[in-house]
Amino acid sequence: MTDKSSAIPSASIAVTGPAGGRASAGSAATLQDSAAPGGGDADSDASGSPADARPHTSLAPERDPASGQGADGTGSPAASRGGTLLASLGVVAFSLTFPSTVWGLESFGPWSLVCLRTLLAAVIAGGFLLALRVPLPEGRHRIPLLVVAGGVVVGFPLLTTLALRTSTTSHAAVVVGLLPLTTAVFAAVRTGRRPSRTFWSSALAGAAVVIVFTLQQSGGALSTGDLFLFGALLVCAAGYTEGGRLARLMPGWQVVGWALVLCLPFALAGSVFALMAEPVRLTAHGVVGLLWVAAGSTFSGLYVWYRGMASIGIAKASQLQLAQPLLTLVWAVLLLSEPLSPAAPVAAVAVLVCIAVTQRAKA
């Protein structure tokens, strides 16, 4: 792995809010997004104007947040495919996070980078919430939003950024390899639902493949950064689980948006102090890396991820992340010029097989 100060990132993607206006009986996707009890549909209509935010009752059947299935144990095939696609887009966005963070560290210190990415993402999210006149979340949702903010918005980025000062991207990918299994465990404990043996067997097999592959890539040696990585693993799994539950009650982008807004005052203060304490050496790569982790990973990626997870369930969505370390390794080769082991294609095929099995298993 080359020095982090000489590393290189990617372009940002644009994000749009969920389409559609008021819910109707013929629009299952819109009904799912407007299922918050006593809450309005915060999405915009086709003309971009705010939708009617008056309270209304969803006609969509209640779904289990762990599995994404309806009360009768079934789920719409179209909704499942759409949810899988959205969650997969989230995984692609997340897979660019580590290389982009390495790029960002070229220009900023770790504390400055984390505070600035949170601040920029919170401004973007706050702009969307204000423009669409989204009402404040209900009081019962605020504690889960704090868990999402602490785990996904602050905890995971901070701990992995600190780890990436000394760890390679392939070594840090161990965290991502363990995250699907950890998220499934958190979801099982939180919701009381127990996935099938087939699901667990495939999940464990996929996690084992990813762990062995990534450890082999990094030489199998543990570093001081591993404490940061394992801490990031735990807080992120907790945040994903609570975020997935909330995404059944409000649109996924609002879960992300409010979690980011909660962090805004701390991110602003942290940015001021961090920029005063840490040196800044602006480069094109460093700036693009910051923009990606703020607009791409932290806002856009979380938006599509939570919306997909709300559709197909926390457990199944988490297993799509088995592909994330392998995608990260591809970006590491293309963007950071890290060497890639010949074992990568073999591991990729094995992981994809595991993902296929978990997607068909009863979660």
Short mmCIF file of N, CA, C and O in Angstrom, two decimals, residues 52-103:
data_model
loop_
_atom_site.label_atom_id
_atom_site.label_comp_id
_atom_site.label_asym_id
_atom_site.label_seq_id
_atom_site.Cartn_x
_atom_site.Cartn_y
_atom_site.Cartn_z
N ASP A 52 -48.62 16.74 -0.92
CA ASP A 52 -49.50 16.98 0.20
C ASP A 52 -48.99 16.23 1.41
O ASP A 52 -48.81 15.03 1.38
N ALA A 53 -48.78 16.93 2.50
CA ALA A 53 -48.20 16.31 3.69
C ALA A 53 -49.24 16.01 4.74
O ALA A 53 -48.91 15.81 5.90
N ARG A 54 -50.52 16.01 4.36
CA ARG A 54 -51.55 15.72 5.35
C ARG A 54 -51.49 14.25 5.75
O ARG A 54 -51.19 13.39 4.93
N PRO A 55 -51.85 13.95 7.03
CA PRO A 55 -51.81 12.56 7.47
C PRO A 55 -52.75 11.70 6.64
O PRO A 55 -53.83 12.13 6.24
N HIS A 56 -52.33 10.50 6.36
CA HIS A 56 -53.17 9.56 5.65
C HIS A 56 -52.76 8.16 6.05
O HIS A 56 -51.70 7.94 6.61
N THR A 57 -53.63 7.22 5.77
CA THR A 57 -53.37 5.83 6.15
C THR A 57 -52.90 5.05 4.95
O THR A 57 -53.50 5.11 3.89
N SER A 58 -51.81 4.31 5.12
CA SER A 58 -51.28 3.52 4.02
C SER A 58 -52.14 2.30 3.78
O SER A 58 -52.64 1.67 4.71
N LEU A 59 -52.35 1.98 2.50
CA LEU A 59 -53.08 0.77 2.15
C LEU A 59 -52.15 -0.41 1.96
O LEU A 59 -52.61 -1.52 1.73
N ALA A 60 -50.83 -0.20 2.04
CA ALA A 60 -49.89 -1.28 1.84
C ALA A 60 -49.90 -2.21 3.04
O ALA A 60 -50.03 -1.75 4.18
N PRO A 61 -49.77 -3.53 2.85
CA PRO A 61 -49.73 -4.45 3.97
C PRO A 61 -48.49 -4.22 4.80
O PRO A 61 -47.44 -3.85 4.30
N GLU A 62 -48.64 -4.41 6.11
CA GLU A 62 -47.50 -4.25 7.01
C GLU A 62 -46.44 -5.28 6.69
O GLU A 62 -46.72 -6.44 6.42
N ARG A 63 -45.17 -4.83 6.73
CA ARG A 63 -44.07 -5.72 6.41
C ARG A 63 -43.14 -5.86 7.59
O ARG A 63 -42.96 -4.93 8.37
N ASP A 64 -42.55 -7.02 7.71
CA ASP A 64 -41.57 -7.27 8.75
C ASP A 64 -40.27 -6.60 8.38
O ASP A 64 -39.74 -6.83 7.29
N PRO A 65 -39.68 -5.74 9.27
CA PRO A 65 -38.46 -5.03 8.90
C PRO A 65 -37.26 -5.94 8.72
O PRO A 65 -36.30 -5.57 8.05
N ALA A 66 -37.26 -7.11 9.34
CA ALA A 66 -36.10 -8.00 9.20
C ALA A 66 -36.11 -8.74 7.88
O ALA A 66 -35.07 -9.02 7.30
N SER A 67 -37.32 -9.06 7.38
CA SER A 67 -37.40 -9.87 6.16
C SER A 67 -37.94 -9.13 4.96
O SER A 67 -37.75 -9.57 3.84
N GLY A 68 -38.65 -8.02 5.18
CA GLY A 68 -39.26 -7.30 4.08
C GLY A 68 -40.52 -7.98 3.57
O GLY A 68 -41.08 -7.57 2.56
N GLN A 69 -41.03 -9.00 4.28
CA GLN A 69 -42.21 -9.73 3.85
C GLN A 69 -43.46 -9.11 4.46
O GLN A 69 -43.43 -8.47 5.51
N GLY A 70 -44.60 -9.33 3.77
CA GLY A 70 -45.86 -8.86 4.29
C GLY A 70 -46.33 -9.73 5.43
O GLY A 70 -45.72 -10.73 5.80
N ALA A 71 -47.46 -9.33 6.00
CA ALA A 71 -47.99 -10.07 7.14
C ALA A 71 -48.34 -11.50 6.78
O ALA A 71 -48.36 -12.38 7.64
N ASP A 72 -48.62 -11.73 5.51
CA ASP A 72 -48.96 -13.08 5.08
C ASP A 72 -47.74 -13.88 4.68
O ASP A 72 -47.84 -14.98 4.17
N GLY A 73 -46.53 -13.32 4.91
CA GLY A 73 -45.30 -14.04 4.61
C GLY A 73 -44.84 -13.90 3.18
O GLY A 73 -43.88 -14.51 2.77
N THR A 74 -45.52 -13.06 2.41
CA THR A 74 -45.13 -12.90 1.01
C THR A 74 -44.72 -11.47 0.76
O THR A 74 -45.01 -10.56 1.52
N GLY A 75 -44.06 -11.22 -0.34
CA GLY A 75 -43.66 -9.88 -0.74
C GLY A 75 -43.80 -9.76 -2.24
O GLY A 75 -43.72 -10.74 -2.97
N SER A 76 -44.06 -8.55 -2.73
CA SER A 76 -44.22 -8.32 -4.16
C SER A 76 -42.91 -8.62 -4.87
O SER A 76 -41.86 -8.10 -4.49
N PRO A 77 -42.91 -9.48 -5.92
CA PRO A 77 -41.68 -9.77 -6.67
C PRO A 77 -41.07 -8.51 -7.27
O PRO A 77 -39.85 -8.34 -7.25
N ALA A 78 -41.92 -7.61 -7.79
CA ALA A 78 -41.41 -6.38 -8.38
C ALA A 78 -40.74 -5.51 -7.32
O ALA A 78 -39.67 -4.94 -7.54
N ALA A 79 -41.38 -5.41 -6.15
CA ALA A 79 -40.81 -4.62 -5.07
C ALA A 79 -39.51 -5.23 -4.59
O ALA A 79 -38.56 -4.52 -4.26
N SER A 80 -39.46 -6.58 -4.57
CA SER A 80 -38.24 -7.26 -4.14
C SER A 80 -37.09 -7.00 -5.10
O SER A 80 -35.96 -6.73 -4.68
N ARG A 81 -37.38 -7.07 -6.41
CA ARG A 81 -36.34 -6.80 -7.40
C ARG A 81 -35.87 -5.35 -7.32
O ARG A 81 -34.67 -5.06 -7.38
N GLY A 82 -36.83 -4.43 -7.17
CA GLY A 82 -36.46 -3.03 -7.04
C GLY A 82 -35.65 -2.76 -5.79
O GLY A 82 -34.68 -2.00 -5.81
N GLY A 83 -36.04 -3.40 -4.69
CA GLY A 83 -35.31 -3.24 -3.44
C GLY A 83 -33.90 -3.79 -3.53
O GLY A 83 -32.95 -3.20 -3.00
N THR A 84 -33.76 -4.93 -4.20
CA THR A 84 -32.43 -5.51 -4.39
C THR A 84 -31.54 -4.60 -5.23
O THR A 84 -30.36 -4.41 -4.93
N LEU A 85 -32.13 -3.99 -6.27
CA LEU A 85 -31.36 -3.07 -7.11
C LEU A 85 -30.90 -1.86 -6.31
O LEU A 85 -29.74 -1.44 -6.39
N LEU A 86 -31.81 -1.27 -5.51
CA LEU A 86 -31.45 -0.09 -4.72
C LEU A 86 -30.37 -0.42 -3.69
O LEU A 86 -29.40 0.33 -3.53
N ALA A 87 -30.53 -1.55 -3.00
CA ALA A 87 -29.52 -1.94 -2.01
C ALA A 87 -28.18 -2.20 -2.69
O ALA A 87 -27.12 -1.89 -2.13
N SER A 88 -28.21 -2.77 -3.90
CA SER A 88 -26.97 -3.03 -4.64
C SER A 88 -26.28 -1.73 -5.02
O SER A 88 -25.04 -1.63 -4.97
N LEU A 89 -27.06 -0.73 -5.42
CA LEU A 89 -26.46 0.58 -5.74
C LEU A 89 -25.81 1.17 -4.50
O LEU A 89 -24.75 1.82 -4.58
N GLY A 90 -26.43 0.96 -3.35
CA GLY A 90 -25.83 1.41 -2.11
C GLY A 90 -24.50 0.74 -1.85
O GLY A 90 -23.53 1.38 -1.42
N VAL A 91 -24.43 -0.56 -2.12
CA VAL A 91 -23.18 -1.30 -1.93
C VAL A 91 -22.09 -0.76 -2.84
O VAL A 91 -20.93 -0.61 -2.43
N VAL A 92 -22.44 -0.46 -4.10
CA VAL A 92 -21.45 0.10 -5.02
C VAL A 92 -20.94 1.44 -4.50
O VAL A 92 -19.73 1.72 -4.52
N ALA A 93 -21.85 2.28 -4.02
CA ALA A 93 -21.45 3.58 -3.47
C ALA A 93 -20.54 3.39 -2.26
O ALA A 93 -19.51 4.07 -2.12
N PHE A 94 -20.89 2.45 -1.38
CA PHE A 94 -20.08 2.21 -0.19
C PHE A 94 -18.70 1.65 -0.54
O PHE A 94 -17.72 1.90 0.15
N SER A 95 -18.64 0.86 -1.62
CA SER A 95 -17.38 0.22 -1.99
C SER A 95 -16.32 1.25 -2.38
O SER A 95 -15.12 0.96 -2.34
N LEU A 96 -16.75 2.44 -2.76
CA LEU A 96 -15.82 3.50 -3.12
C LEU A 96 -15.38 4.33 -1.91
O LEU A 96 -14.52 5.21 -2.03
N THR A 97 -15.95 4.04 -0.74
CA THR A 97 -15.68 4.87 0.42
C THR A 97 -14.23 4.79 0.87
O THR A 97 -13.60 5.83 1.13
N PHE A 98 -13.68 3.58 0.99
CA PHE A 98 -12.31 3.46 1.49
C PHE A 98 -11.29 4.09 0.54
O PHE A 98 -10.43 4.86 0.97
N PRO A 99 -11.35 3.81 -0.78
CA PRO A 99 -10.42 4.50 -1.68
C PRO A 99 -10.59 6.02 -1.65
O PRO A 99 -9.61 6.76 -1.68
N SER A 100 -11.84 6.49 -1.57
CA SER A 100 -12.07 7.93 -1.52
C SER A 100 -11.56 8.53 -0.22
O SER A 100 -11.07 9.66 -0.19
N THR A 101 -11.67 7.76 0.86
CA THR A 101 -11.14 8.24 2.14
C THR A 101 -9.62 8.38 2.08
O THR A 101 -9.04 9.35 2.59
N VAL A 102 -8.97 7.39 1.45
CA VAL A 102 -7.52 7.47 1.27
C VAL A 102 -7.16 8.72 0.48
O VAL A 102 -6.21 9.44 0.80
N TRP A 103 -7.94 9.01 -0.55
CA TRP A 103 -7.72 10.23 -1.33
C TRP A 103 -7.92 11.47 -0.46
O TRP A 103 -7.18 12.43 -0.53
#
